[in-house]
C-alpha positions as MATLAB code, in Angstrom:
seq = 'MQNSLGQRVLPSVAVLASVSSLCLGTSFAKHLFPVVGAQGTTALRVGFSALLLLAIWRPWRFGPSRANLRQIAIFGAVLGLMNLLFYMAIKRLPFGVTVAIEFIGPLSVAVLTSRRWLDFVWLGLAATGLFMLLILPMLGVQVGHLDPLGLLYASIAAACWAGYIVLGKRAGHMHGGMVVSLGLLAAAFVVVPFGIAEAGAKLLSPSILLYGLAVAAVSSAIPYSLEMFALKRLSPGTFSTMLATEPAIAAIAGTLVLAEHLSLVQWSAIGTIMVAAMGSALTSRPAPAVAPAPQKAAGDAQALV';
ca = [
      15.374   31.296   -5.164;
      13.188   29.541   -7.731;
      15.527   26.534   -7.804;
      15.436   26.375   -4.007;
      11.636   26.552   -4.013;
      11.475   23.893   -6.710;
      13.770   21.610   -4.769;
      11.448   21.869   -1.779;
       8.127   21.670   -3.610;
       8.711   19.162   -6.387;
       9.477   16.161   -4.112;
       6.307   16.846   -2.138;
       4.296   17.138   -5.323;
       5.857   13.839   -6.469;
       4.616   12.071   -3.323;
       1.109   13.426   -3.729;
       1.133   12.481   -7.406;
       2.384    8.994   -6.474;
      -0.403    8.463   -3.936;
      -2.988    9.898   -6.331;
      -1.834    7.652   -9.153;
      -1.901    4.616   -6.849;
      -5.432    5.388   -5.634;
      -6.785    6.124   -9.098;
      -5.233    2.941  -10.477;
      -6.757    0.900   -7.683;
     -10.149    2.563   -8.151;
     -10.162    1.762  -11.885;
      -8.970   -1.763  -11.090;
     -12.171   -2.297   -9.127;
     -14.074   -2.011  -12.409;
     -12.557   -5.410  -13.307;
     -14.191   -7.151  -10.350;
     -17.464   -8.014  -12.140;
     -15.455   -9.674  -14.925;
     -12.503  -11.460  -13.266;
     -13.179  -10.989   -9.561;
     -10.929   -9.526   -6.881;
      -8.499  -12.462   -7.167;
      -8.250  -12.172  -10.943;
      -7.677   -8.420  -10.683;
      -4.940   -8.945   -8.107;
      -3.274  -11.486  -10.381;
      -3.281   -9.061  -13.306;
      -1.967   -6.149  -11.273;
       0.769   -8.036   -9.425;
       1.731  -10.121  -12.458;
       2.133   -7.144  -14.793;
       3.807   -5.072  -12.057;
       6.364   -7.854  -11.601;
       7.072   -7.954  -15.344;
       7.396   -4.160  -15.537;
       9.839   -3.960  -12.601;
      11.837   -6.996  -13.779;
      12.337   -5.190  -17.072;
      13.302   -1.953  -15.302;
      15.693   -3.404  -12.704;
      16.992   -6.652  -14.328;
      17.706   -8.026  -10.833;
      19.918  -10.848  -12.063;
      22.642   -8.185  -12.536;
      23.076   -7.976   -8.780;
      23.947  -11.646   -8.363;
      21.559  -12.586   -5.527;
      22.762  -15.466   -3.358;
      20.631  -18.450   -2.390;
      20.141  -16.926    1.079;
      19.080  -13.634   -0.546;
      16.566  -15.422   -2.749;
      15.091  -17.292    0.203;
      14.703  -14.069    2.175;
      13.150  -12.260   -0.814;
      10.778  -15.196   -1.437;
       9.348  -14.876    2.082;
       9.123  -11.108    1.675;
       7.331  -11.525   -1.663;
       4.885  -14.112   -0.288;
       3.777  -11.662    2.402;
       3.555   -8.900   -0.234;
       1.378  -11.094   -2.445;
      -0.912  -12.070    0.427;
      -1.211   -8.423    1.463;
      -2.314   -7.405   -2.029;
      -4.721  -10.320   -2.402;
      -6.440   -9.571    0.914;
      -6.517   -5.846    0.187;
      -8.362   -6.404   -3.103;
     -10.714   -8.877   -1.488;
     -11.399   -6.218    1.179;
     -12.154   -3.375   -1.242;
     -14.583   -5.678   -3.029;
     -16.719   -5.535    0.131;
     -15.692   -2.203    1.747;
     -15.290    1.415    0.590;
     -11.789    2.056   -0.704;
     -10.937    4.818    1.788;
     -12.112    2.794    4.780;
      -9.994   -0.178    3.701;
      -6.869    1.923    3.317;
      -7.466    3.555    6.721;
      -7.726    0.147    8.421;
      -4.647   -1.099    6.612;
      -2.627    1.860    7.919;
      -2.915    0.374   11.417;
      -0.264   -2.172   10.347;
       2.725    0.189    9.914;
       1.543    2.347   12.785;
       1.566   -0.674   15.090;
       5.102   -1.532   13.980;
       6.204    2.001   14.841;
       4.666    1.758   18.304;
       5.814   -1.787   19.096;
       9.419   -0.930   18.222;
       9.356    2.199   20.414;
       9.399    2.824   24.130;
       8.138    6.416   24.077;
       4.809    7.293   25.644;
       4.051    9.634   22.760;
       3.859    6.743   20.341;
       1.154    5.173   22.442;
      -0.798    8.416   22.090;
      -0.739    7.941   18.302;
      -1.765    4.311   18.657;
      -4.610    5.376   20.938;
      -5.739    7.924   18.363;
      -5.674    5.266   15.647;
      -7.637    2.943   17.937;
     -10.221    5.728   18.324;
     -10.604    5.851   14.546;
     -11.041    2.083   14.421;
     -13.582    2.285   17.247;
     -15.588    4.765   15.187;
     -15.490    2.474   12.148;
     -15.967   -0.914   13.779;
     -17.549   -0.625   17.222;
     -20.009    2.245   16.935;
     -22.174    0.364   14.377;
     -22.390   -2.544   16.857;
     -23.692   -0.118   19.472;
     -26.494    1.008   17.184;
     -24.902    4.250   15.992;
     -25.717    5.026   12.346;
     -22.237    5.004   10.817;
     -22.825    3.146    7.591;
     -22.826   -0.596    6.950;
     -19.435   -2.302    6.751;
     -19.242   -5.926    5.628;
     -17.787   -8.119    8.465;
     -15.827  -10.358    6.064;
     -14.403   -7.299    4.338;
     -13.284   -5.976    7.713;
     -11.552   -9.269    8.436;
      -9.737   -9.170    5.094;
      -8.633   -5.558    5.715;
      -7.419   -6.395    9.222;
      -5.321   -9.333    8.017;
      -3.977   -7.137    5.186;
      -2.911   -4.620    7.851;
      -1.023   -7.386    9.677;
       0.616   -8.382    6.388;
       1.701   -4.777    5.836;
       3.310   -4.807    9.255;
       5.110   -8.034    8.313;
       6.093   -6.503    4.984;
       7.802   -3.622    6.778;
       9.685   -5.866    9.193;
      10.837   -8.182    6.409;
      11.696   -5.204    4.197;
      13.950   -3.763    6.884;
      15.728   -7.097    7.215;
      16.331   -7.025    3.472;
      17.654   -3.445    3.677;
      21.243   -4.585    3.068;
      20.303   -5.726   -0.437;
      19.733   -3.531   -3.487;
      16.209   -2.079   -3.275;
      15.416   -2.627   -6.965;
      16.441   -6.263   -6.740;
      14.325   -6.850   -3.631;
      11.215   -5.170   -5.033;
      11.363   -6.774   -8.487;
      12.105  -10.301   -7.262;
       9.728   -9.813   -4.354;
       6.942   -8.949   -6.776;
       7.828  -12.022   -8.827;
       7.416  -14.165   -5.711;
       4.153  -12.322   -4.957;
       2.920  -13.177   -8.436;
       3.532  -16.870   -7.784;
       1.313  -16.537   -4.701;
      -1.608  -14.604   -6.228;
      -1.765  -15.774   -9.839;
      -3.059  -19.280   -8.939;
      -5.926  -17.608   -7.036;
      -6.651  -15.454  -10.079;
      -6.675  -18.433  -12.418;
      -8.978  -20.338  -10.054;
     -11.355  -17.346   -9.931;
     -11.348  -16.143  -13.546;
      -9.795  -18.915  -15.648;
      -9.452  -18.125  -19.349;
     -11.069  -14.706  -18.922;
      -7.640  -13.456  -17.778;
      -6.337  -14.084  -21.312;
      -8.888  -11.832  -23.004;
      -6.913   -9.146  -24.923;
      -9.063   -6.312  -23.577;
      -8.692   -7.584  -19.997;
      -4.928   -7.978  -20.424;
      -4.611   -4.443  -21.796;
      -6.696   -3.000  -18.976;
      -4.649   -4.968  -16.427;
      -1.413   -3.649  -17.916;
      -2.695   -0.058  -17.685;
      -3.774   -0.595  -14.046;
      -0.340   -2.037  -13.193;
       1.410    0.933  -14.784;
      -0.790    3.557  -13.106;
      -0.887    1.922   -9.680;
       2.644    0.539   -9.516;
       5.240    1.601  -12.083;
       4.346    5.319  -12.062;
       4.012    5.642   -8.246;
       7.240    3.691   -7.750;
       9.170    6.020  -10.073;
       7.747    9.126   -8.390;
       8.549    7.818   -4.916;
      12.119    7.005   -5.864;
      12.484   10.635   -6.955;
      10.960   11.933   -3.706;
      12.799    9.560   -1.348;
      16.162   10.965   -2.426;
      15.065   14.516   -1.602;
      12.819   14.275    1.465;
      13.508   13.182    5.029;
      11.897    9.871    6.057;
       9.605   11.759    8.438;
       8.354   14.170    5.805;
       7.919   11.370    3.277;
       5.954    9.199    5.733;
       3.801   12.146    6.756;
       2.809   12.860    3.159;
       2.225    9.169    2.530;
      -0.328    9.272    5.361;
      -2.587   11.323    3.092;
      -3.399    8.072    1.250;
      -6.621    7.185    3.161;
      -8.157   10.578    2.337;
      -7.095   10.452   -1.315;
      -8.398    6.882   -1.514;
     -11.733    8.015   -0.076;
     -11.922   10.886   -2.603;
     -11.029    8.526   -5.472;
     -13.656    6.081   -4.246;
     -16.263    8.853   -4.242;
     -15.352   10.211   -7.711;
     -14.595    6.980   -9.572;
     -16.653    4.378   -7.714;
     -19.506    6.481   -6.275;
     -18.659    5.243   -2.768;
     -20.196    7.848   -0.480;
     -19.060    7.770    3.140;
     -20.871    8.997    6.225;
     -19.616   11.901    8.298;
     -18.537    9.478   11.036;
     -16.555    7.391    8.517;
     -14.822   10.517    7.165;
     -14.020   11.529   10.750;
     -12.601    8.079   11.515;
     -10.381    8.205    8.420;
      -9.174   11.673    9.453;
      -8.396   10.447   12.973;
      -6.294    7.567   11.668;
      -4.498    9.931    9.287;
      -3.634   12.310   12.128;
      -2.241    9.355   14.079;
      -0.083    8.277   11.150;
       1.157   11.815   10.522;
       1.848   12.392   14.221;
       3.824    9.188   14.442;
       5.904   10.178   11.397;
       6.547   13.742   12.543;
       7.621   12.734   16.068;
       9.646    9.682   15.094;
      13.310    9.524   15.972;
      15.858    9.290   13.153;
      16.798    5.679   12.465;
      20.449    4.608   12.318;
      22.004    5.052    8.893;
      21.392    1.832    6.952;
      20.661    0.918    3.394;
      17.090    1.980    2.589;
      14.454   -0.708    2.791;
      11.931   -0.935   -0.016;
       8.851    1.219    0.399;
       5.274   -0.109    0.188;
       4.491    1.707   -2.943;
       7.505    0.171   -4.626;
       5.668   -3.092   -4.465;
       1.873   -1.945   -3.886;
       2.679    0.877   -2.000;
       1.899    1.379   -1.949;
       3.820    0.108   -4.030;
       0.952   -2.139   -4.345;
      -2.005   -1.844   -2.517;
];
């Protein structure tokens, strides 16, 4: 009985621990912004994450073909852009709000690839949450100020997450560890030049490098390992539903670590988007049996971003 309970509970705890680790790592990463900027922080996180996962997976063992490498390079470029824009967004917006907006990306993919009316209900619910965050302030409702440029960054990051999912599914026939590790390497080639342009030699400071390595471990390597454990033991629907807790956990982490206090309307909007994401996951139809595509948290996310 205890083993059965453990088999049911531990994977769920692993997902929550993964999301919590990701959110805490990202919150602490924001402390680097005054020193190396959002671009420099992204370069440190993605660069160290790539090195960690290359060491773990040693992707050259899988003998990727030239066509594989080209496909992974495109996947990685989108992953890098997604992370860069996400960090540039959280520089200007509360963490929880940014994550909630970004969740519109995968939710839109789920709706656009479906023909069921119920999926449009979830999209409408998510649109309601966005309306509360974006439109109500324009109508004079006291919601809390949200930087317009930050909203633009978050919206483009959401589109990149949608592209990440589509490209990840296309790469599903390849080994997941190879795709994620080489994809992160390609992402590093995209974001590191921006980091160097922003922070220059500051990125080579021993204390900054050590902090960046810790952030990469907490927000990438640890969540990735926990998710791999959970993915083998949970259904895709259950896994996705639990992953939809990320906006709330990000908002809590932002409050505790960054003193980012949200208004009641903003909390309500985040909750509305979370319900839409959970509803979409719970009512989704099982996909045909294929090789698993890499999850967000394996690169940002989740596993990066």
